[in-house]
């Protein structure tokens, strides 16, 4: 097979690099499909007029990065990675397709993998993780507020707003995180974003380039790991146990560390006080910024939660991220960052470049909701309901099936460790789905697990969200599960 390669012979010293890049390009844009055999190194070297060693070395790097695979003694093949629109190598030659849209290639240990949308189809009894109960949305309050805001509409909708966010909302957020999370912030420290996901993208844009070291928890929230990896970060996974991140395993240096200290995603562990102190010392000593993702800390049940890590940050190394996705709904797309002051202008510039500002009306409504105290009442009401649902789910699982449940002290999901007599989590997930019950092994529940030993450790762990289900739905869901395995 003749490959469409064209080397610049005047740059003889990097022929191997040119060859590597051109073959990789052919694979990435789908012209070389998974399973296709490449010419033998001797043949390709002859065709191109280069040494065989050059070809062998370029092939070697492509193998190491996961683009090619050796199948001795047959030859070298394009690796079977799932490229979109990848056709089988046996298909008839087709006219060249229009240029394919750019894809994000994610890397872990040099191996590329494609971003997948793990959002599963809804089922009747869906224990999907982190979803609030839409039936409890404060519709009447918001309807009143919309009317009022629209009646007094001035230029809120006709001009670009302050990219840092509506001042009223920034003030209300600063007040709220001070009381609820112990975070001392002025409105000028708060930047409104379109959900934590946008906050993560801003951070990645500012801090991450090819090979930047980023500490992530193992297992880790996939939405964050994907953002970092898409910018070429070198992910540095650190294990998690019942006290949260194992700080003894922190690397000697890193540019960023992304953590969920209050309710580790997905295991539900809370980072202990002793470890928080060690972590902050580490961040200071290696000048690492910590991204504290406090996604579901509004929900605590048996005792008051520990304050946010940010509340202990005296040296300005913690960037705090909060969201209203869990308390009000992810569809609103609104969250916030509390930034060390010296970073504010930089993050603001990144936000301007991205989208100039967050939707004005939603910010205004949320500002009203917070400032009038209605948000606190709303939280109080749903917290009680979610607490009851959590207890019901934990008890019925243990009574009707067994195993162990963890991560129940706060948040909106628990982790059910399936008893050894039952199939592993991924199989149980499939069996349950056939009965219209949604339960989630870590990878399907947006949790990335790094390495074989962690995969084994969490092979029997299922995530189950309880906030969005009524008690009768929880009971029926667990009944179906128990029939399945009984
Ligand atoms: C751990 C964690 N962080 C962040 C997010 C994203 O939050 P947002 O909707 O504010 O982008 C989620 C969403 O499920 C999450 O589970």
PDB file of C-alpha atoms and ligand atoms in Angstrom, residues 128-130 193-200 221-224 258 260 263-265 293-296 322-326 329-331 333-336 413 445-446, ligand 1:
ATOM      1  CA  UNK A 128     -28.460   8.584  38.103  1.00  0.00           C
ATOM      2  CA  UNK A 129     -25.857  10.481  40.066  1.00  0.00           C
ATOM      3  CA  UNK A 130     -26.089  14.109  41.177  1.00  0.00           C
ATOM      4  CA  UNK A 193     -19.334  31.028  35.404  1.00  0.00           C
ATOM      5  CA  UNK A 194     -21.574  28.781  33.333  1.00  0.00           C
ATOM      6  CA  UNK A 195     -21.204  25.899  35.779  1.00  0.00           C
ATOM      7  CA  UNK A 196     -18.076  24.368  37.288  1.00  0.00           C
ATOM      8  CA  UNK A 197     -17.361  22.841  33.903  1.00  0.00           C
ATOM      9  CA  UNK A 198     -16.655  26.296  32.502  1.00  0.00           C
ATOM     10  CA  UNK A 199     -14.515  27.038  35.542  1.00  0.00           C
ATOM     11  CA  UNK A 200     -12.452  23.943  34.827  1.00  0.00           C
ATOM     12  CA  UNK A 221     -14.554  13.072  38.204  1.00  0.00           C
ATOM     13  CA  UNK A 222     -14.280  12.347  34.503  1.00  0.00           C
ATOM     14  CA  UNK A 223     -15.593  15.752  33.438  1.00  0.00           C
ATOM     15  CA  UNK A 224     -12.508  17.326  35.004  1.00  0.00           C
ATOM     16  CA  UNK A 258      -7.937  18.945  41.276  1.00  0.00           C
ATOM     17  CA  UNK A 260     -13.339  17.120  45.689  1.00  0.00           C
ATOM     18  CA  UNK A 263     -17.546  14.585  49.144  1.00  0.00           C
ATOM     19  CA  UNK A 264     -14.990  12.854  47.002  1.00  0.00           C
ATOM     20  CA  UNK A 265     -16.326  12.097  43.544  1.00  0.00           C
ATOM     21  CA  UNK A 293     -14.565  21.338  43.472  1.00  0.00           C
ATOM     22  CA  UNK A 294     -17.284  21.723  46.122  1.00  0.00           C
ATOM     23  CA  UNK A 295     -20.032  20.457  43.847  1.00  0.00           C
ATOM     24  CA  UNK A 296     -22.576  19.011  46.310  1.00  0.00           C
ATOM     25  CA  UNK A 322     -19.212  26.063  43.517  1.00  0.00           C
ATOM     26  CA  UNK A 323     -22.307  25.304  41.474  1.00  0.00           C
ATOM     27  CA  UNK A 324     -26.098  25.614  41.581  1.00  0.00           C
ATOM     28  CA  UNK A 325     -26.442  22.514  39.396  1.00  0.00           C
ATOM     29  CA  UNK A 326     -27.109  20.274  42.365  1.00  0.00           C
ATOM     30  CA  UNK A 329     -30.576  22.163  38.390  1.00  0.00           C
ATOM     31  CA  UNK A 330     -27.770  21.695  35.889  1.00  0.00           C
ATOM     32  CA  UNK A 331     -29.930  23.180  33.139  1.00  0.00           C
ATOM     33  CA  UNK A 333     -25.749  26.415  33.865  1.00  0.00           C
ATOM     34  CA  UNK A 334     -24.579  28.619  36.660  1.00  0.00           C
ATOM     35  CA  UNK A 335     -21.725  28.277  39.095  1.00  0.00           C
ATOM     36  CA  UNK A 336     -18.934  30.420  40.515  1.00  0.00           C
ATOM     37  CA  UNK A 413     -25.360   9.679  45.846  1.00  0.00           C
ATOM     38  CA  UNK A 445     -21.142   7.235  36.309  1.00  0.00           C
ATOM     39  CA  UNK A 446     -18.568   9.728  34.999  1.00  0.00           C
TER      40      UNK A 446
HETATM   41  C1  LIG B   1     -17.766  16.331  40.801  1.00  0.00           C
HETATM   42  C2  LIG B   1     -18.476  17.258  39.854  1.00  0.00           C
HETATM   43  N1  LIG B   1     -17.907  18.433  39.580  1.00  0.00           N
HETATM   44  C3  LIG B   1     -18.472  19.279  38.710  1.00  0.00           C
HETATM   45  C4  LIG B   1     -19.645  18.964  38.068  1.00  0.00           C
HETATM   46  C5  LIG B   1     -20.169  19.910  37.031  1.00  0.00           C
HETATM   47  O1  LIG B   1     -20.920  20.898  37.576  1.00  0.00           O
HETATM   48  P1  LIG B   1     -21.570  22.036  36.665  1.00  0.00           P
HETATM   49  O2  LIG B   1     -22.932  21.549  36.263  1.00  0.00           O
HETATM   50  O3  LIG B   1     -21.614  23.206  37.570  1.00  0.00           O
HETATM   51  O4  LIG B   1     -20.708  22.264  35.482  1.00  0.00           O
HETATM   52  C6  LIG B   1     -20.271  17.769  38.328  1.00  0.00           C
HETATM   53  C7  LIG B   1     -21.509  17.435  37.629  1.00  0.00           C
HETATM   54  O5  LIG B   1     -22.091  16.405  37.746  1.00  0.00           O
HETATM   55  C8  LIG B   1     -19.672  16.885  39.251  1.00  0.00           C
HETATM   56  O6  LIG B   1     -20.224  15.701  39.527  1.00  0.00           O
END
